[in-house]
Amino acid sequence: MTTATDSTHIDDHHDDDHHEHHIPPGIKRWLYTTNHKDIGTLYLWFAFIMFLTGGAMAMVIRAELFQPGLQIVDPNFFNQMTTVHGLIMVFGAVMPAFTGLANWLVPMMIGAPDMALPRMNNWSFWILPFAFAILLASLFMEGGGPAFGWTFYAPLSTTYSNDGTALFVFAVHIMGASSIMGAINVIVTIFNMRAPGMTWMKMPLFVWTWLITAFLLIAVMPVLAGAVTMVLTDKFFGTSFFDAAGGGDPVMFQHIFWFFGHPEVYIMILPAFGIISAIVPTFARKRLFGYASMVYATASIALLSFIVWAHHMFTTGMPVAAELFFMFATMLISVPTGVKVFNWVATMWRGSMTFEVPMLFAIAFIVLFTIGGLSGLMLAIVPVDFQYHDTYFVVAHFHYVLVTGAIFSIMAAVYYWLPKWTGKMFHIGLAKWHFWCSLVSVNVLFFPMHFVGLAGMPRRIPDYALQFADFNKWISIGGFAFGLSQLIFLALLIKACKKQGEPVSDQVWEGAEGLEWEIPSPAPYHSFETPPVVK
Amino acid sequence: MLTALMTAPVFAETSDKIEQFQLNMTRGVTDISAGVYDMHMLMFIICVVIGAGVFIAMFISMYFHRKSRGAKPANFHESVKVEIAWTVIPFIILIFMAVPAMNLLIDMEDASEPDVSILVTGSQWKWHYKYMDNDVEYYSKMATQAEQISGKLPKNNNYLLEVDRPLVIPTGQKVRFLITSDDVIHSWWVPDFGFKQDANPGFINDAWTKVNEPGVYRGQCAELCGKDHGFMPIVVVAKEPAEYDKWISEQQAIQEQAKAEEQRLLAMNMTMDEAMSMGEKIYNANCAACHMPNGEGLPGVFPALKGSQIAIADQPKHIDILLNGVTGTAMQAYAKQLTMSEIAAVVTYERNAWGNDTGDLVQAKDINSAINGQ
Ligand code: HEM
Ligand SMILES: [Cu+2]
Ligand SMILES: [Cu+2]
């Protein structure tokens, strides 16, 4: 196919590795690649490996919590497991997976030949493995890895941490740099490389949500970098940003961290909204309801996300006025979020629905994310949050929005676009097993966490009182089952990468609409070298 | 099972029944905690209703508007009226949540005019209580034995939720807690009182409670505070005011007696055996969490005392570290936490246990002169 393209676009290209028949063989292809599809694939595999790594740590946590008493790990290692599990899942699994999807899809959706800054794209991926190698290596150093929770509150992470903290700080810096580069690339691409006729309000919602996410990233990743740098200087260079003895304030750390941290949780969910808004209309065979309101809702969620950070800090002793302000602002954010859910339901309403695997994941997303969102609304109510805060109720809440939210949306996206990427339909039997096993086990895993949390079990503890024993057993069993279910996904992905399966049409799914469904399946190495015209 | 039955009577005093299947938040024992519970239930019901509405609409549509049932897609995809409706209606529902929440919060945050004030200080991994109006203060540490945690002994009913000396408060009176920390952030939480409050080093937060019924109420530290965060329970005993007053004066007497006793011990000498057995107890209760029972510490986190230059050579430095701690590290000052004879015993223990065999025997008076001599 490339020869034809070559003869028509001879003068477009000087760089040899842009052409499929000149792709360097073996590892060099992946090391040197500037192709958005290759880089997308790298990101997605990296995210999946990190998901399995962080998942393995979750299995250690759940094995220890299977019954009361200390059986398998000591408390210090337990804390390292929760911390590194959290860091890996957030920065290593969810964020790179979304960046991988953006790489694959944004150029194809807006009719661009590639990302705007391909070499930076290569860099932003290839520094990531180093960041996580450093983080994981710290687990094997004397004193072990970070043990202060993914939120690394000072002074636990400063005065009271071990020297491995320096490695943690360095790793986070690299992750941040990678995210910022990725975000810049997305913004520049969307601003400059839309095909003629692809006006703002014609952009697919995945593009919109990623554009807004990219701005959030650029706004808050530097704040995270500032926070880790202050931790570093407090610990090693005698500053006292967070030490009252030197005129600092440990609560200020939390303000800085959550000023990053709250927008961060929207960074992990806005692209998911984009994915669900693509999948639901396809399988309902009906246009997305309220496209414009979806765009405005996304933008208002993003703006509001900057003024709610202290809802993570209600027990730190803030003045009542501040508590009220953050409570009201947080409650307000549930309005645009609700609008999104209502719009999806309205899209399904009087459609003509079929339930292929991507749709199954999308429907599970809507139900389970809504549960997570509603428990989030409960957490916003300050006087009650005094009870919920730092218990398993919170652990349940954020896993509903992150696992059955972000992760399920990523899985939905992979199943939806995989046939376009490989040209072959994935193994539908395995995919259904993967879905149903995940759906059942994830609820056995996370639903009872609400109960133990309400009954009073604090989070981040390696051992617990006897009244929590029964539920924890169920939670652990659900955890192991969910972990094992992901191996089905692994098997399916390996098959897909070996290009096994039935060939698919260009449109793949009967109801699919959008530029990416107009190019051949599998998507050619270079798509849209001449921009399409969008009517 | 048999052993469990046999050990049960020993703990009869503390064994109130475990609620095996508690699914929901406790109603607690104060007016505030009941208010919190009601607010929680209100939120819960509203959320269930909203969730049910959304899911029912979705499942109806999934059932009736299936392609396999021959459904043909409709054409609508926009309606400003509908969008406005589902923006405004949720907003109104939110107001119905926000108003009671605000009122409750304002009540909760009013810690003025207390009858009793108690300074609560968290440190790795114990709580210190100081009655501001009386001369009573003490540390409260977890009492669950290590053997129960490791599974060598059966676990009793209050496993991990029992302490050596509970906090005692009067019923029916407004008790104000001033909460702070000596090292990292902890969080003081008794679910039955309906609040938790962070203990921030260098700052003081306040909170209050007014318990209606006498009883034993248990909680835990709720903010990750290092290795033994899971082993930092809180037990509060609420007594009728008359009994509480009696308890307070008893404690005052006991603390005065202890001071006199300390003076008396200054003049006495311990034998090596006495010092070693007392030292071992003190060590296991206070030091083993970090330096480990075998004295080997956690490399890279807490130093080993076994073979440490300070424990086998530099005795004045050893005593100095114990008295004053090492600022900027997790090593606390023990001058106020232990008596002089206890410090003498634990220093002796560390200098002779685990093959440190220095043969040094430190006496209370050595500690006294270390305190006064410098
Ligand atoms: C594979 C299934 C998973 C299981 C069984 C699992 C289980 C757990 C458990 C038991 C904890 C510790 C709770 C505690 O002790 O406080 C935890 C913490 C956490 N998990 Fe997961 N989790 C899973 C997947 C995920 C995913 C996919 C994400 C993110 C997208 C995630 C994000 C987090 C975060 C941020 C924390 C908090 C870490 C901290 O306390 O510092 N988890 N998880
Ligand atoms: Cu937040
Ligand atoms: Cu703690």
PDB file of N, CA and C in Angstrom, chain B residues 262-341:
ATOM      1  N   GLU B 262      10.158   7.678  92.781  1.00  0.00           N
ATOM      2  CA  GLU B 262      11.316   7.879  91.923  1.00  0.00           C
ATOM      3  C   GLU B 262      12.492   8.411  92.740  1.00  0.00           C
ATOM      4  N   GLN B 263      12.183   9.352  93.649  1.00  0.00           N
ATOM      5  CA  GLN B 263      13.239   9.878  94.523  1.00  0.00           C
ATOM      6  C   GLN B 263      13.838   8.760  95.375  1.00  0.00           C
ATOM      7  N   ARG B 264      12.951   7.883  95.874  1.00  0.00           N
ATOM      8  CA  ARG B 264      13.429   6.806  96.733  1.00  0.00           C
ATOM      9  C   ARG B 264      14.353   5.863  95.932  1.00  0.00           C
ATOM     10  N   LEU B 265      13.924   5.572  94.685  1.00  0.00           N
ATOM     11  CA  LEU B 265      14.706   4.641  93.872  1.00  0.00           C
ATOM     12  C   LEU B 265      16.091   5.194  93.540  1.00  0.00           C
ATOM     13  N   LEU B 266      16.176   6.543  93.524  1.00  0.00           N
ATOM     14  CA  LEU B 266      17.456   7.170  93.204  1.00  0.00           C
ATOM     15  C   LEU B 266      18.546   6.695  94.140  1.00  0.00           C
ATOM     16  N   ALA B 267      18.118   6.438  95.376  1.00  0.00           N
ATOM     17  CA  ALA B 267      19.103   6.068  96.390  1.00  0.00           C
ATOM     18  C   ALA B 267      19.430   4.580  96.330  1.00  0.00           C
ATOM     19  N   MET B 268      18.662   3.824  95.542  1.00  0.00           N
ATOM     20  CA  MET B 268      18.839   2.366  95.555  1.00  0.00           C
ATOM     21  C   MET B 268      19.681   1.918  94.369  1.00  0.00           C
ATOM     22  N   ASN B 269      20.273   0.765  94.496  1.00  0.00           N
ATOM     23  CA  ASN B 269      20.988   0.173  93.385  1.00  0.00           C
ATOM     24  C   ASN B 269      20.271  -1.087  92.921  1.00  0.00           C
ATOM     25  N   MET B 270      20.140  -1.231  91.580  1.00  0.00           N
ATOM     26  CA  MET B 270      19.572  -2.461  91.041  1.00  0.00           C
ATOM     27  C   MET B 270      20.703  -3.464  90.855  1.00  0.00           C
ATOM     28  N   THR B 271      20.343  -4.761  90.958  1.00  0.00           N
ATOM     29  CA  THR B 271      21.334  -5.760  90.559  1.00  0.00           C
ATOM     30  C   THR B 271      21.254  -5.903  89.043  1.00  0.00           C
ATOM     31  N   MET B 272      22.246  -6.547  88.477  1.00  0.00           N
ATOM     32  CA  MET B 272      22.253  -6.760  87.027  1.00  0.00           C
ATOM     33  C   MET B 272      20.992  -7.507  86.588  1.00  0.00           C
ATOM     34  N   ASP B 273      20.602  -8.532  87.320  1.00  0.00           N
ATOM     35  CA  ASP B 273      19.428  -9.310  86.923  1.00  0.00           C
ATOM     36  C   ASP B 273      18.163  -8.471  86.961  1.00  0.00           C
ATOM     37  N   GLU B 274      18.010  -7.701  88.031  1.00  0.00           N
ATOM     38  CA  GLU B 274      16.837  -6.830  88.124  1.00  0.00           C
ATOM     39  C   GLU B 274      16.802  -5.859  86.944  1.00  0.00           C
ATOM     40  N   ALA B 275      17.950  -5.222  86.718  1.00  0.00           N
ATOM     41  CA  ALA B 275      18.001  -4.228  85.646  1.00  0.00           C
ATOM     42  C   ALA B 275      17.690  -4.876  84.300  1.00  0.00           C
ATOM     43  N   MET B 276      18.236  -6.050  84.071  1.00  0.00           N
ATOM     44  CA  MET B 276      18.020  -6.697  82.782  1.00  0.00           C
ATOM     45  C   MET B 276      16.553  -7.083  82.585  1.00  0.00           C
ATOM     46  N   SER B 277      15.928  -7.603  83.629  1.00  0.00           N
ATOM     47  CA  SER B 277      14.553  -8.039  83.381  1.00  0.00           C
ATOM     48  C   SER B 277      13.622  -6.839  83.275  1.00  0.00           C
ATOM     49  N   MET B 278      13.867  -5.805  84.074  1.00  0.00           N
ATOM     50  CA  MET B 278      13.059  -4.592  83.930  1.00  0.00           C
ATOM     51  C   MET B 278      13.343  -3.943  82.570  1.00  0.00           C
ATOM     52  N   GLY B 279      14.619  -3.883  82.221  1.00  0.00           N
ATOM     53  CA  GLY B 279      15.020  -3.267  80.952  1.00  0.00           C
ATOM     54  C   GLY B 279      14.381  -3.950  79.763  1.00  0.00           C
ATOM     55  N   GLU B 280      14.300  -5.268  79.825  1.00  0.00           N
ATOM     56  CA  GLU B 280      13.725  -5.989  78.695  1.00  0.00           C
ATOM     57  C   GLU B 280      12.257  -5.609  78.506  1.00  0.00           C
ATOM     58  N   LYS B 281      11.559  -5.509  79.655  1.00  0.00           N
ATOM     59  CA  LYS B 281      10.131  -5.131  79.572  1.00  0.00           C
ATOM     60  C   LYS B 281       9.981  -3.745  78.965  1.00  0.00           C
ATOM     61  N   ILE B 282      10.776  -2.814  79.497  1.00  0.00           N
ATOM     62  CA  ILE B 282      10.677  -1.440  79.000  1.00  0.00           C
ATOM     63  C   ILE B 282      11.031  -1.393  77.514  1.00  0.00           C
ATOM     64  N   TYR B 283      12.068  -2.125  77.177  1.00  0.00           N
ATOM     65  CA  TYR B 283      12.508  -2.126  75.774  1.00  0.00           C
ATOM     66  C   TYR B 283      11.407  -2.638  74.857  1.00  0.00           C
ATOM     67  N   ASN B 284      10.825  -3.763  75.228  1.00  0.00           N
ATOM     68  CA  ASN B 284       9.811  -4.332  74.340  1.00  0.00           C
ATOM     69  C   ASN B 284       8.587  -3.430  74.229  1.00  0.00           C
ATOM     70  N   ALA B 285       8.280  -2.733  75.309  1.00  0.00           N
ATOM     71  CA  ALA B 285       7.104  -1.875  75.262  1.00  0.00           C
ATOM     72  C   ALA B 285       7.369  -0.571  74.526  1.00  0.00           C
ATOM     73  N   ASN B 286       8.594  -0.044  74.598  1.00  0.00           N
ATOM     74  CA  ASN B 286       8.834   1.296  74.069  1.00  0.00           C
ATOM     75  C   ASN B 286       9.739   1.369  72.859  1.00  0.00           C
ATOM     76  N   CYS B 287      10.653   0.450  72.744  1.00  0.00           N
ATOM     77  CA  CYS B 287      11.704   0.621  71.750  1.00  0.00           C
ATOM     78  C   CYS B 287      11.608  -0.396  70.620  1.00  0.00           C
ATOM     79  N   ALA B 288      11.022  -1.570  70.924  1.00  0.00           N
ATOM     80  CA  ALA B 288      11.089  -2.672  69.968  1.00  0.00           C
ATOM     81  C   ALA B 288      10.361  -2.351  68.668  1.00  0.00           C
ATOM     82  N   ALA B 289       9.380  -1.439  68.717  1.00  0.00           N
ATOM     83  CA  ALA B 289       8.647  -1.106  67.491  1.00  0.00           C
ATOM     84  C   ALA B 289       9.605  -0.621  66.419  1.00  0.00           C
ATOM     85  N   CYS B 290      10.629   0.125  66.815  1.00  0.00           N
ATOM     86  CA  CYS B 290      11.581   0.620  65.819  1.00  0.00           C
ATOM     87  C   CYS B 290      12.850  -0.213  65.784  1.00  0.00           C
ATOM     88  N   HIS B 291      13.451  -0.425  66.968  1.00  0.00           N
ATOM     89  CA  HIS B 291      14.756  -1.100  66.960  1.00  0.00           C
ATOM     90  C   HIS B 291      14.597  -2.616  66.902  1.00  0.00           C
ATOM     91  N   MET B 292      13.396  -3.100  66.859  1.00  0.00           N
ATOM     92  CA  MET B 292      13.035  -4.512  66.754  1.00  0.00           C
ATOM     93  C   MET B 292      13.440  -5.298  68.003  1.00  0.00           C
ATOM     94  N   PRO B 293      12.658  -6.342  68.317  1.00  0.00           N
ATOM     95  CA  PRO B 293      12.934  -7.119  69.530  1.00  0.00           C
ATOM     96  C   PRO B 293      14.354  -7.692  69.548  1.00  0.00           C
ATOM     97  N   ASN B 294      14.907  -8.014  68.372  1.00  0.00           N
ATOM     98  CA  ASN B 294      16.250  -8.576  68.352  1.00  0.00           C
ATOM     99  C   ASN B 294      17.341  -7.508  68.271  1.00  0.00           C
ATOM    100  N   GLY B 295      16.971  -6.250  68.417  1.00  0.00           N
ATOM    101  CA  GLY B 295      17.955  -5.177  68.436  1.00  0.00           C
ATOM    102  C   GLY B 295      18.581  -4.878  67.081  1.00  0.00           C
ATOM    103  N   GLU B 296      18.060  -5.489  66.027  1.00  0.00           N
ATOM    104  CA  GLU B 296      18.714  -5.302  64.724  1.00  0.00           C
ATOM    105  C   GLU B 296      18.124  -4.157  63.916  1.00  0.00           C
ATOM    106  N   GLY B 297      17.068  -3.537  64.411  1.00  0.00           N
ATOM    107  CA  GLY B 297      16.483  -2.400  63.708  1.00  0.00           C
ATOM    108  C   GLY B 297      15.965  -2.782  62.333  1.00  0.00           C
ATOM    109  N   LEU B 298      15.665  -1.771  61.525  1.00  0.00           N
ATOM    110  CA  LEU B 298      15.292  -1.996  60.131  1.00  0.00           C
ATOM    111  C   LEU B 298      16.331  -1.252  59.303  1.00  0.00           C
ATOM    112  N   PRO B 299      17.239  -1.966  58.666  1.00  0.00           N
ATOM    113  CA  PRO B 299      18.342  -1.287  57.974  1.00  0.00           C
ATOM    114  C   PRO B 299      17.830  -0.171  57.061  1.00  0.00           C
ATOM    115  N   GLY B 300      18.443   0.989  57.185  1.00  0.00           N
ATOM    116  CA  GLY B 300      18.043   2.105  56.337  1.00  0.00           C
ATOM    117  C   GLY B 300      16.885   2.905  56.891  1.00  0.00           C
ATOM    118  N   VAL B 301      16.230   2.383  57.931  1.00  0.00           N
ATOM    119  CA  VAL B 301      15.109   3.117  58.510  1.00  0.00           C
ATOM    120  C   VAL B 301      15.368   3.378  59.997  1.00  0.00           C
ATOM    121  N   PHE B 302      15.522   2.317  60.757  1.00  0.00           N
ATOM    122  CA  PHE B 302      15.827   2.448  62.184  1.00  0.00           C
ATOM    123  C   PHE B 302      17.133   1.715  62.458  1.00  0.00           C
ATOM    124  N   PRO B 303      18.107   2.380  63.117  1.00  0.00           N
ATOM    125  CA  PRO B 303      19.422   1.760  63.268  1.00  0.00           C
ATOM    126  C   PRO B 303      19.388   0.560  64.214  1.00  0.00           C
ATOM    127  N   ALA B 304      20.335  -0.372  64.004  1.00  0.00           N
ATOM    128  CA  ALA B 304      20.495  -1.500  64.909  1.00  0.00           C
ATOM    129  C   ALA B 304      21.148  -1.009  66.194  1.00  0.00           C
ATOM    130  N   LEU B 305      20.738  -1.568  67.307  1.00  0.00           N
ATOM    131  CA  LEU B 305      21.429  -1.272  68.569  1.00  0.00           C
ATOM    132  C   LEU B 305      22.421  -2.391  68.860  1.00  0.00           C
ATOM    133  N   LYS B 306      22.112  -3.572  68.309  1.00  0.00           N
ATOM    134  CA  LYS B 306      23.038  -4.685  68.442  1.00  0.00           C
ATOM    135  C   LYS B 306      24.338  -4.321  67.741  1.00  0.00           C
ATOM    136  N   GLY B 307      25.418  -4.266  68.524  1.00  0.00           N
ATOM    137  CA  GLY B 307      26.715  -3.958  67.931  1.00  0.00           C
ATOM    138  C   GLY B 307      26.919  -2.495  67.588  1.00  0.00           C
ATOM    139  N   SER B 308      25.933  -1.621  67.898  1.00  0.00           N
ATOM    140  CA  SER B 308      26.105  -0.199  67.597  1.00  0.00           C
ATOM    141  C   SER B 308      27.176   0.400  68.506  1.00  0.00           C
ATOM    142  N   GLN B 309      28.018   1.260  67.948  1.00  0.00           N
ATOM    143  CA  GLN B 309      29.102   1.873  68.723  1.00  0.00           C
ATOM    144  C   GLN B 309      28.558   2.558  69.962  1.00  0.00           C
ATOM    145  N   ILE B 310      27.377   3.164  69.821  1.00  0.00           N
ATOM    146  CA  ILE B 310      26.815   3.887  70.960  1.00  0.00           C
ATOM    147  C   ILE B 310      26.401   2.924  72.062  1.00  0.00           C
ATOM    148  N   ALA B 311      25.881   1.778  71.668  1.00  0.00           N
ATOM    149  CA  ALA B 311      25.422   0.840  72.689  1.00  0.00           C
ATOM    150  C   ALA B 311      26.555   0.005  73.261  1.00  0.00           C
ATOM    151  N   ILE B 312      27.689  -0.127  72.548  1.00  0.00           N
ATOM    152  CA  ILE B 312      28.762  -0.924  73.144  1.00  0.00           C
ATOM    153  C   ILE B 312      29.907  -0.060  73.651  1.00  0.00           C
ATOM    154  N   ALA B 313      29.966   1.213  73.231  1.00  0.00           N
ATOM    155  CA  ALA B 313      31.088   2.022  73.703  1.00  0.00           C
ATOM    156  C   ALA B 313      30.610   3.279  74.440  1.00  0.00           C
ATOM    157  N   ASP B 314      30.170   4.268  73.705  1.00  0.00           N
ATOM    158  CA  ASP B 314      29.950   5.610  74.245  1.00  0.00           C
ATOM    159  C   ASP B 314      28.745   5.684  75.184  1.00  0.00           C
ATOM    160  N   GLN B 315      28.936   5.387  76.472  1.00  0.00           N
ATOM    161  CA  GLN B 315      27.802   5.352  77.397  1.00  0.00           C
ATOM    162  C   GLN B 315      27.155   6.724  77.638  1.00  0.00           C
ATOM    163  N   PRO B 316      27.933   7.787  77.836  1.00  0.00           N
ATOM    164  CA  PRO B 316      27.288   9.106  78.043  1.00  0.00           C
ATOM    165  C   PRO B 316      26.406   9.488  76.859  1.00  0.00           C
ATOM    166  N   LYS B 317      26.877   9.210  75.653  1.00  0.00           N
ATOM    167  CA  LYS B 317      26.092   9.531  74.468  1.00  0.00           C
ATOM    168  C   LYS B 317      24.807   8.686  74.447  1.00  0.00           C
ATOM    169  N   HIS B 318      24.942   7.442  74.801  1.00  0.00           N
ATOM    170  CA  HIS B 318      23.801   6.537  74.852  1.00  0.00           C
ATOM    171  C   HIS B 318      22.715   7.126  75.768  1.00  0.00           C
ATOM    172  N   ILE B 319      23.155   7.530  76.967  1.00  0.00           N
ATOM    173  CA  ILE B 319      22.180   8.102  77.910  1.00  0.00           C
ATOM    174  C   ILE B 319      21.613   9.407  77.362  1.00  0.00           C
ATOM    175  N   ASP B 320      22.473  10.190  76.756  1.00  0.00           N
ATOM    176  CA  ASP B 320      22.028  11.475  76.207  1.00  0.00           C
ATOM    177  C   ASP B 320      20.960  11.271  75.124  1.00  0.00           C
ATOM    178  N   ILE B 321      21.184  10.299  74.252  1.00  0.00           N
ATOM    179  CA  ILE B 321      20.201  10.041  73.180  1.00  0.00           C
ATOM    180  C   ILE B 321      18.859   9.649  73.788  1.00  0.00           C
ATOM    181  N   LEU B 322      18.917   8.828  74.822  1.00  0.00           N
ATOM    182  CA  LEU B 322      17.654   8.413  75.434  1.00  0.00           C
ATOM    183  C   LEU B 322      16.920   9.557  76.087  1.00  0.00           C
ATOM    184  N   LEU B 323      17.689  10.416  76.777  1.00  0.00           N
ATOM    185  CA  LEU B 323      17.042  11.520  77.484  1.00  0.00           C
ATOM    186  C   LEU B 323      16.489  12.546  76.514  1.00  0.00           C
ATOM    187  N   ASN B 324      17.275  12.887  75.515  1.00  0.00           N
ATOM    188  CA  ASN B 324      16.909  14.024  74.674  1.00  0.00           C
ATOM    189  C   ASN B 324      16.482  13.655  73.261  1.00  0.00           C
ATOM    190  N   GLY B 325      16.586  12.371  72.905  1.00  0.00           N
ATOM    191  CA  GLY B 325      16.253  11.979  71.546  1.00  0.00           C
ATOM    192  C   GLY B 325      17.273  12.527  70.559  1.00  0.00           C
ATOM    193  N   VAL B 326      17.012  12.349  69.280  1.00  0.00           N
ATOM    194  CA  VAL B 326      17.865  12.924  68.244  1.00  0.00           C
ATOM    195  C   VAL B 326      16.954  13.816  67.418  1.00  0.00           C
ATOM    196  N   THR B 327      17.108  15.103  67.532  1.00  0.00           N
ATOM    197  CA  THR B 327      16.160  15.987  66.843  1.00  0.00           C
ATOM    198  C   THR B 327      16.255  15.791  65.335  1.00  0.00           C
ATOM    199  N   GLY B 328      15.126  15.926  64.703  1.00  0.00           N
ATOM    200  CA  GLY B 328      15.083  15.741  63.258  1.00  0.00           C
ATOM    201  C   GLY B 328      15.077  14.286  62.861  1.00  0.00           C
ATOM    202  N   THR B 329      14.856  13.359  63.802  1.00  0.00           N
ATOM    203  CA  THR B 329      14.708  11.948  63.445  1.00  0.00           C
ATOM    204  C   THR B 329      13.530  11.388  64.240  1.00  0.00           C
ATOM    205  N   ALA B 330      13.253  10.102  63.992  1.00  0.00           N
ATOM    206  CA  ALA B 330      12.140   9.476  64.699  1.00  0.00           C
ATOM    207  C   ALA B 330      12.497   9.140  66.141  1.00  0.00           C
ATOM    208  N   MET B 331      13.766   9.304  66.524  1.00  0.00           N
ATOM    209  CA  MET B 331      14.181   8.960  67.890  1.00  0.00           C
ATOM    210  C   MET B 331      13.693  10.031  68.848  1.00  0.00           C
ATOM    211  N   GLN B 332      12.735   9.644  69.705  1.00  0.00           N
ATOM    212  CA  GLN B 332      12.113  10.618  70.599  1.00  0.00           C
ATOM    213  C   GLN B 332      12.943  10.821  71.857  1.00  0.00           C
ATOM    214  N   ALA B 333      12.631  11.887  72.605  1.00  0.00           N
ATOM    215  CA  ALA B 333      13.232  12.100  73.923  1.00  0.00           C
ATOM    216  C   ALA B 333      12.416  11.307  74.932  1.00  0.00           C
ATOM    217  N   TYR B 334      13.107  10.519  75.762  1.00  0.00           N
ATOM    218  CA  TYR B 334      12.376   9.683  76.716  1.00  0.00           C
ATOM    219  C   TYR B 334      12.432  10.228  78.131  1.00  0.00           C
ATOM    220  N   ALA B 335      13.103  11.370  78.340  1.00  0.00           N
ATOM    221  CA  ALA B 335      13.254  11.908  79.697  1.00  0.00           C
ATOM    222  C   ALA B 335      11.897  12.050  80.386  1.00  0.00           C
ATOM    223  N   LYS B 336      10.875  12.456  79.641  1.00  0.00           N
ATOM    224  CA  LYS B 336       9.572  12.666  80.260  1.00  0.00           C
ATOM    225  C   LYS B 336       8.681  11.438  80.146  1.00  0.00           C
ATOM    226  N   GLN B 337       9.088  10.484  79.312  1.00  0.00           N
ATOM    227  CA  GLN B 337       8.227   9.325  79.106  1.00  0.00           C
ATOM    228  C   GLN B 337       8.515   8.206  80.088  1.00  0.00           C
ATOM    229  N   LEU B 338       9.774   8.121  80.552  1.00  0.00           N
ATOM    230  CA  LEU B 338      10.160   7.015  81.430  1.00  0.00           C
ATOM    231  C   LEU B 338      10.759   7.601  82.699  1.00  0.00           C
ATOM    232  N   THR B 339      10.711   6.822  83.783  1.00  0.00           N
ATOM    233  CA  THR B 339      11.353   7.294  85.018  1.00  0.00           C
ATOM    234  C   THR B 339      12.856   7.063  84.897  1.00  0.00           C
ATOM    235  N   MET B 340      13.587   7.659  85.840  1.00  0.00           N
ATOM    236  CA  MET B 340      15.039   7.525  85.760  1.00  0.00           C
ATOM    237  C   MET B 340      15.453   6.076  85.914  1.00  0.00           C
ATOM    238  N   SER B 341      14.787   5.338  86.822  1.00  0.00           N
ATOM    239  CA  SER B 341      15.215   3.948  86.966  1.00  0.00           C
ATOM    240  C   SER B 341      14.848   3.133  85.727  1.00  0.00           C
TER     241      SER B 341
END
